[in-house]
PDB file of C-alpha atoms in Angstrom:
ATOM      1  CA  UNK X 687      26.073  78.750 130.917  1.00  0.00           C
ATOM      2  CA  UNK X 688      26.240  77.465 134.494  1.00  0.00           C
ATOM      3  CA  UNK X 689      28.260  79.677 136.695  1.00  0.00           C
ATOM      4  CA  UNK X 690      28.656  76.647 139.526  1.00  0.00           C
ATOM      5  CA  UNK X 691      31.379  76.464 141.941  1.00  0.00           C
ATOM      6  CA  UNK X 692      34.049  73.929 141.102  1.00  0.00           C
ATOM      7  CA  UNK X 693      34.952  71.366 143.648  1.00  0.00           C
ATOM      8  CA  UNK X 694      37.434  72.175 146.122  1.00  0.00           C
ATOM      9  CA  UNK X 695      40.792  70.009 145.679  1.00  0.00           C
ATOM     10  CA  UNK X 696      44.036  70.921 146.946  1.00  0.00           C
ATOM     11  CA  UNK X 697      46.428  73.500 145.031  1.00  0.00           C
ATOM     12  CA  UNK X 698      49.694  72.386 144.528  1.00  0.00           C
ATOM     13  CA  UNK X 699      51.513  75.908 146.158  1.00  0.00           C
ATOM     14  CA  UNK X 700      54.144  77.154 143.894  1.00  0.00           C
ATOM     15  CA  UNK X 701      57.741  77.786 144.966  1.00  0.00           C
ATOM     16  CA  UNK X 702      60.535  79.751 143.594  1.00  0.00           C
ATOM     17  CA  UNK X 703      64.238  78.726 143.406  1.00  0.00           C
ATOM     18  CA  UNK X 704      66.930  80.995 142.725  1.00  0.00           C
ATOM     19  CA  UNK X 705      68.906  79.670 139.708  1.00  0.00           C
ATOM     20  CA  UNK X 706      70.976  82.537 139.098  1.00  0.00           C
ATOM     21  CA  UNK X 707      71.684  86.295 138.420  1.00  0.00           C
ATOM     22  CA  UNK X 708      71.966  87.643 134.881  1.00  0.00           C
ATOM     23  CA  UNK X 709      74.234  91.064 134.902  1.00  0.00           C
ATOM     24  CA  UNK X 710      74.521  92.377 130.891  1.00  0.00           C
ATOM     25  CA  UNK X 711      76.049  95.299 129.283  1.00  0.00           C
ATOM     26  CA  UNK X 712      74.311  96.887 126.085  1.00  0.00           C
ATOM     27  CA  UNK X 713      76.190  98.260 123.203  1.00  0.00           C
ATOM     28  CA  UNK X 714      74.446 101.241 121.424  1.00  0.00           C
ATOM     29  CA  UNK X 715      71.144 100.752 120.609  1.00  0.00           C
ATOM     30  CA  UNK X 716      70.710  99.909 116.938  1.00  0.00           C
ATOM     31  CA  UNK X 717      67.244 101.854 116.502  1.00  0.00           C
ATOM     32  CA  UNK X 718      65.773 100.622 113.398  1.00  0.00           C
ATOM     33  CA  UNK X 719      62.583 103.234 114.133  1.00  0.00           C
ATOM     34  CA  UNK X 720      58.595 103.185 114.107  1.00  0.00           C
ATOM     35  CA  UNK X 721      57.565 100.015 112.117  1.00  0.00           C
ATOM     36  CA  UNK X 722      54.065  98.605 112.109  1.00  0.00           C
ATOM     37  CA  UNK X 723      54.350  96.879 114.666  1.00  0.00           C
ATOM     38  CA  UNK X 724      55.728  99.646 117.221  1.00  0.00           C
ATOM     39  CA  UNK X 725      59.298 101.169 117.479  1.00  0.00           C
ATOM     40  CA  UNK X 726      61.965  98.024 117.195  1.00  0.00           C
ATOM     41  CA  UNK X 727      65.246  99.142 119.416  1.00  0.00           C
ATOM     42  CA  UNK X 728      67.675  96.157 119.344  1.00  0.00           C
ATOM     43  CA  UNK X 729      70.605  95.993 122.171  1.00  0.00           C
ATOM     44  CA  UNK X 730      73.221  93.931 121.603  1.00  0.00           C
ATOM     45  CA  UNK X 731      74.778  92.364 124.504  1.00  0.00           C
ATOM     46  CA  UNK X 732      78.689  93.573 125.154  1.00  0.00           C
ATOM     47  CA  UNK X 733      79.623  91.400 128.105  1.00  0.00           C
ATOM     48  CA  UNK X 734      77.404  89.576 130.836  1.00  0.00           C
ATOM     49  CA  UNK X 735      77.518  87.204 133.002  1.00  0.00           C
ATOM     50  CA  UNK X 736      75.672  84.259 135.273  1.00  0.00           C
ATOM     51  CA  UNK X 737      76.090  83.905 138.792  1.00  0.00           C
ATOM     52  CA  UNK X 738      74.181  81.870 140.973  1.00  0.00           C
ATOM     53  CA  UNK X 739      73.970  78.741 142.929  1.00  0.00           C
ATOM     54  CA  UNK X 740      72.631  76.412 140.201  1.00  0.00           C
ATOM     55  CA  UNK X 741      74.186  78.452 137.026  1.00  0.00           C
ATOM     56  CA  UNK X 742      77.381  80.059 136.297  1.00  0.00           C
ATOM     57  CA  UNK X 743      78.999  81.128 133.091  1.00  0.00           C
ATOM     58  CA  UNK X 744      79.726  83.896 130.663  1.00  0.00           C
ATOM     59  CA  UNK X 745      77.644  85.366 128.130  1.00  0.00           C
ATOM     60  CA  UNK X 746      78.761  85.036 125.044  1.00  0.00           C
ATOM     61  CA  UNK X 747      78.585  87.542 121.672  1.00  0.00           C
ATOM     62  CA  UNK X 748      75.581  87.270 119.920  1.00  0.00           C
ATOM     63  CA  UNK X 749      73.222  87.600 122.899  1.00  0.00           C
ATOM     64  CA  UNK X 750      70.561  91.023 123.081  1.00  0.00           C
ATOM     65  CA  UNK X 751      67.600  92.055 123.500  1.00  0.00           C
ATOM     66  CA  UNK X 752      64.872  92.801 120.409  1.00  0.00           C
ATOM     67  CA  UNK X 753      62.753  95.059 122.270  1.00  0.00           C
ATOM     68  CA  UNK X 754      59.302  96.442 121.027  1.00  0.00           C
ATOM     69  CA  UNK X 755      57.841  99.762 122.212  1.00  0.00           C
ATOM     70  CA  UNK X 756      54.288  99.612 121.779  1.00  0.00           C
ATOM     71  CA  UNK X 757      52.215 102.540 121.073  1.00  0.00           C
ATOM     72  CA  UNK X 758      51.398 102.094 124.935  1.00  0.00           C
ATOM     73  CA  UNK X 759      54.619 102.916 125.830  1.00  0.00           C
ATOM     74  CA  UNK X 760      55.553  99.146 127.204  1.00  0.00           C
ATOM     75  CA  UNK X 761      58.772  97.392 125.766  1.00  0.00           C
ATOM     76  CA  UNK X 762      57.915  93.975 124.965  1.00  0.00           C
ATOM     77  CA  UNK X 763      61.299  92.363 125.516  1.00  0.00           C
ATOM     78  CA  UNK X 764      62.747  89.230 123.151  1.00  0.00           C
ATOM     79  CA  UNK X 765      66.117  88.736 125.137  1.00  0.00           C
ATOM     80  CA  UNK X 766      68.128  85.855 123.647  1.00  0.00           C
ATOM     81  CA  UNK X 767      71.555  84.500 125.396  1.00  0.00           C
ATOM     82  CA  UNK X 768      73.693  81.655 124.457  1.00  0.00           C
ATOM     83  CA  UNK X 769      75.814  81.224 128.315  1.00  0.00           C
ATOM     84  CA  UNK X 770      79.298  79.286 128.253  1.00  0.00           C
ATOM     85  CA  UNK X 771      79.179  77.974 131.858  1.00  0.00           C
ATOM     86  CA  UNK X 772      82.363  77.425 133.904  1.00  0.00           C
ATOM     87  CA  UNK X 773      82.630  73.736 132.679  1.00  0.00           C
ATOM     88  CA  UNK X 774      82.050  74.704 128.898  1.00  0.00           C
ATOM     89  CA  UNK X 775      78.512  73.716 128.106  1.00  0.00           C
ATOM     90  CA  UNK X 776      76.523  76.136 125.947  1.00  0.00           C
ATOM     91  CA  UNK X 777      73.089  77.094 127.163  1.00  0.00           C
ATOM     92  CA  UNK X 778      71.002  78.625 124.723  1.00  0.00           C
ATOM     93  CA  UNK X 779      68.164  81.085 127.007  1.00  0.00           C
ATOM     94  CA  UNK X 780      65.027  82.994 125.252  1.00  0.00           C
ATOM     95  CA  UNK X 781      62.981  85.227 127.813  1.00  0.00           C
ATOM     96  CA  UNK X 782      60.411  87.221 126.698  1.00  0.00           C
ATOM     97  CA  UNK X 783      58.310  89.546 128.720  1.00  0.00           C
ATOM     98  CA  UNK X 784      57.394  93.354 129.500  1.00  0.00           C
ATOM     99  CA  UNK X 785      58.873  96.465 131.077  1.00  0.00           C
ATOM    100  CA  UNK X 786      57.012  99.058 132.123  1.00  0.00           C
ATOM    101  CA  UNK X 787      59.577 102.112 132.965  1.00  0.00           C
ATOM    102  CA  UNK X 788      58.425 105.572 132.448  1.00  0.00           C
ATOM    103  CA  UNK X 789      59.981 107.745 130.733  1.00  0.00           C
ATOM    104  CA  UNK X 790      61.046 109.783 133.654  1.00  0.00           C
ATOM    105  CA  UNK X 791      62.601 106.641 135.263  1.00  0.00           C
ATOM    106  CA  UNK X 792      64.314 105.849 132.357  1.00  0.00           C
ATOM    107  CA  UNK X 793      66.194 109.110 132.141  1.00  0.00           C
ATOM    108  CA  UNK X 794      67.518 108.523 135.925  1.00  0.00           C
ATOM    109  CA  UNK X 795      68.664 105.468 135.649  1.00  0.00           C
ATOM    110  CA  UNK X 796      70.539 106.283 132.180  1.00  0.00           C
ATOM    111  CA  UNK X 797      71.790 109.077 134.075  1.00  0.00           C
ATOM    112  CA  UNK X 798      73.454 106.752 136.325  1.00  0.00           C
ATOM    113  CA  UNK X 799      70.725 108.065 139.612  1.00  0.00           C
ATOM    114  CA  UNK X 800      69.115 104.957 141.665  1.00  0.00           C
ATOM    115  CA  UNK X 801      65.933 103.829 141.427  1.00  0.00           C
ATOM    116  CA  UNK X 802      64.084 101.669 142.927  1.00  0.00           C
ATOM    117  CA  UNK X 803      62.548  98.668 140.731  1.00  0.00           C
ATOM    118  CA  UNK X 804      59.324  98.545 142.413  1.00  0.00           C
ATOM    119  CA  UNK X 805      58.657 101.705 140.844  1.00  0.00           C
ATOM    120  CA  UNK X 806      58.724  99.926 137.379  1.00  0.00           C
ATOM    121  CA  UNK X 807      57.412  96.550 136.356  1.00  0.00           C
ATOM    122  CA  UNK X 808      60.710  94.202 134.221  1.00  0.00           C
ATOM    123  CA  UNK X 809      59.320  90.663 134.369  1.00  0.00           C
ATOM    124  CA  UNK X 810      59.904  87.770 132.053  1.00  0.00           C
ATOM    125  CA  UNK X 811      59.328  84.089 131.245  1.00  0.00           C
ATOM    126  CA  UNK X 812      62.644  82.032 130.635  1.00  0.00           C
ATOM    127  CA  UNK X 813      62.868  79.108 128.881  1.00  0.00           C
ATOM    128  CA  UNK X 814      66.019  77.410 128.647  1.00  0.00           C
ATOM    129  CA  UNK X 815      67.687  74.810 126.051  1.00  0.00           C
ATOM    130  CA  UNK X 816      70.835  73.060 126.035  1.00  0.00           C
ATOM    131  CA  UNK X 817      71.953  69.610 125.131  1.00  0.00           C
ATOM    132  CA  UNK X 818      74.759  69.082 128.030  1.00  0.00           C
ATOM    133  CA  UNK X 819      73.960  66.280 130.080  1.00  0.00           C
ATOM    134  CA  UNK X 820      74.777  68.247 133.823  1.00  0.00           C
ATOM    135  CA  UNK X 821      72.180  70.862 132.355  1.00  0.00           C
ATOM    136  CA  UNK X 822      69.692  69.142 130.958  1.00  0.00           C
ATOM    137  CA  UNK X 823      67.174  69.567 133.629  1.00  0.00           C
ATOM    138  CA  UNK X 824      66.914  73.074 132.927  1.00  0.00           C
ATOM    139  CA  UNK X 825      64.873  71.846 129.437  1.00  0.00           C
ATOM    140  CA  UNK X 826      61.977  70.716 131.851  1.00  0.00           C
ATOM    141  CA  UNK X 827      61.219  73.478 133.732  1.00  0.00           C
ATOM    142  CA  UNK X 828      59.652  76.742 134.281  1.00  0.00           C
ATOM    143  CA  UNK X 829      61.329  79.772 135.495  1.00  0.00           C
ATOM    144  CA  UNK X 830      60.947  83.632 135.364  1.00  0.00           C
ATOM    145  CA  UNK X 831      62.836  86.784 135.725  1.00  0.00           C
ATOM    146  CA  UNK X 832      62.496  89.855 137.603  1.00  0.00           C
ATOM    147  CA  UNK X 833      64.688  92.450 135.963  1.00  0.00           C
ATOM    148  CA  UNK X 834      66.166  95.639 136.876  1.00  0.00           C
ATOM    149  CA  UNK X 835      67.766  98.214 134.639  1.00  0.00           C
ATOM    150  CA  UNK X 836      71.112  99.599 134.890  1.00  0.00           C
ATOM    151  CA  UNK X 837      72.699 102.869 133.359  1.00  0.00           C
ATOM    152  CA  UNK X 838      75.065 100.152 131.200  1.00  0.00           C
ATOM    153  CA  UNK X 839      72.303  97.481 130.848  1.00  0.00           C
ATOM    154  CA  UNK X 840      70.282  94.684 133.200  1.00  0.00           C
ATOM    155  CA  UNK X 841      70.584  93.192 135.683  1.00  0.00           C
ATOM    156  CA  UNK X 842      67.538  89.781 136.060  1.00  0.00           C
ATOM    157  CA  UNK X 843      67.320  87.376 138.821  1.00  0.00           C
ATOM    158  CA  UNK X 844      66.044  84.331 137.615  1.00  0.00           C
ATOM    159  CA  UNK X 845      64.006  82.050 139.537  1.00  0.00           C
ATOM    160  CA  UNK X 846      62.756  78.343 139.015  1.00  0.00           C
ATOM    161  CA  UNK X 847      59.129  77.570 139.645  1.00  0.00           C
ATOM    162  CA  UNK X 848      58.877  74.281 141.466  1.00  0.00           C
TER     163      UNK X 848
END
């Protein structure tokens, strides 16, 4: 196999847009223990809400997170949130992706004591789906999160990539 150097063409440069800010609260964790597949934690969502310049609503009941722990340690995270936005369309979101918090970290920021998130990796792909017209664009695009946790639950910034 030829290991030859492919042409040089231009690289469309990717940008990132800043839809909006995801802040949750988790209920207790319903632990339903070591499966299989890993340990399966699932958080349901209390109260959360979107605020940003292209997004804004409330999240509604229903909504969590079906996290994984792998035997590494990572959470692979399967967050699911149906938003209301401020003129009533429903927005159904699905993000999946990894945190990486040690353990240590964990305990501080349960414990209420700041940390910084560059000392952990939260990162996810969002993919959104809704059938109101104003919103629609949001079916055709890509977009990911960077995610902090909180003491109560998470806070993700989601961006656009144009």
């Amino acid at each position: 196999m030829s290991h030859e150097a492919l042409p040089a063409e231009p690289v469309p440069a990717l940008r990132t847009e800043l839809l909006t800010r995801l802040v949750v609260e988790f209920e207790a964790p319903q632990d339903v223990g070591a499966t299989p597949a890993g340990t399966r934690r699932i958080l349901p969502m209390r109260r959360g809400h979107a605020s940003g310049p292209h997004l804004r609503g409330q999240v509604l009941p229903g909504s969590g997170d079906w996290v994984l722990v792998r035997s590494d340690g990572v959470a692979q995270l399967d967050i699911r949130i149906t938003l209301r936005t401020e003129e009533g369309a429903l927005i159904h979101l699905q993000s999946q992706g990894l945190l990486d918090l040690p353990a240590d970290l964990r305990g501080r920021i349960l414990a209420g004591e700041p940390v910084d998130p560059s000392q952990y990796y939260f990162r996810t792909t969002v993919a959104f789906e809704t059938a109101a017209e104003p919103y629609r664009w949001l079916n055709r695009i890509v977009a990911v999160g960077v995610g902090r946790r909180t003491a109560a639950g998470m806070v993700t910034d989601v961006f656009a990539i144009r």
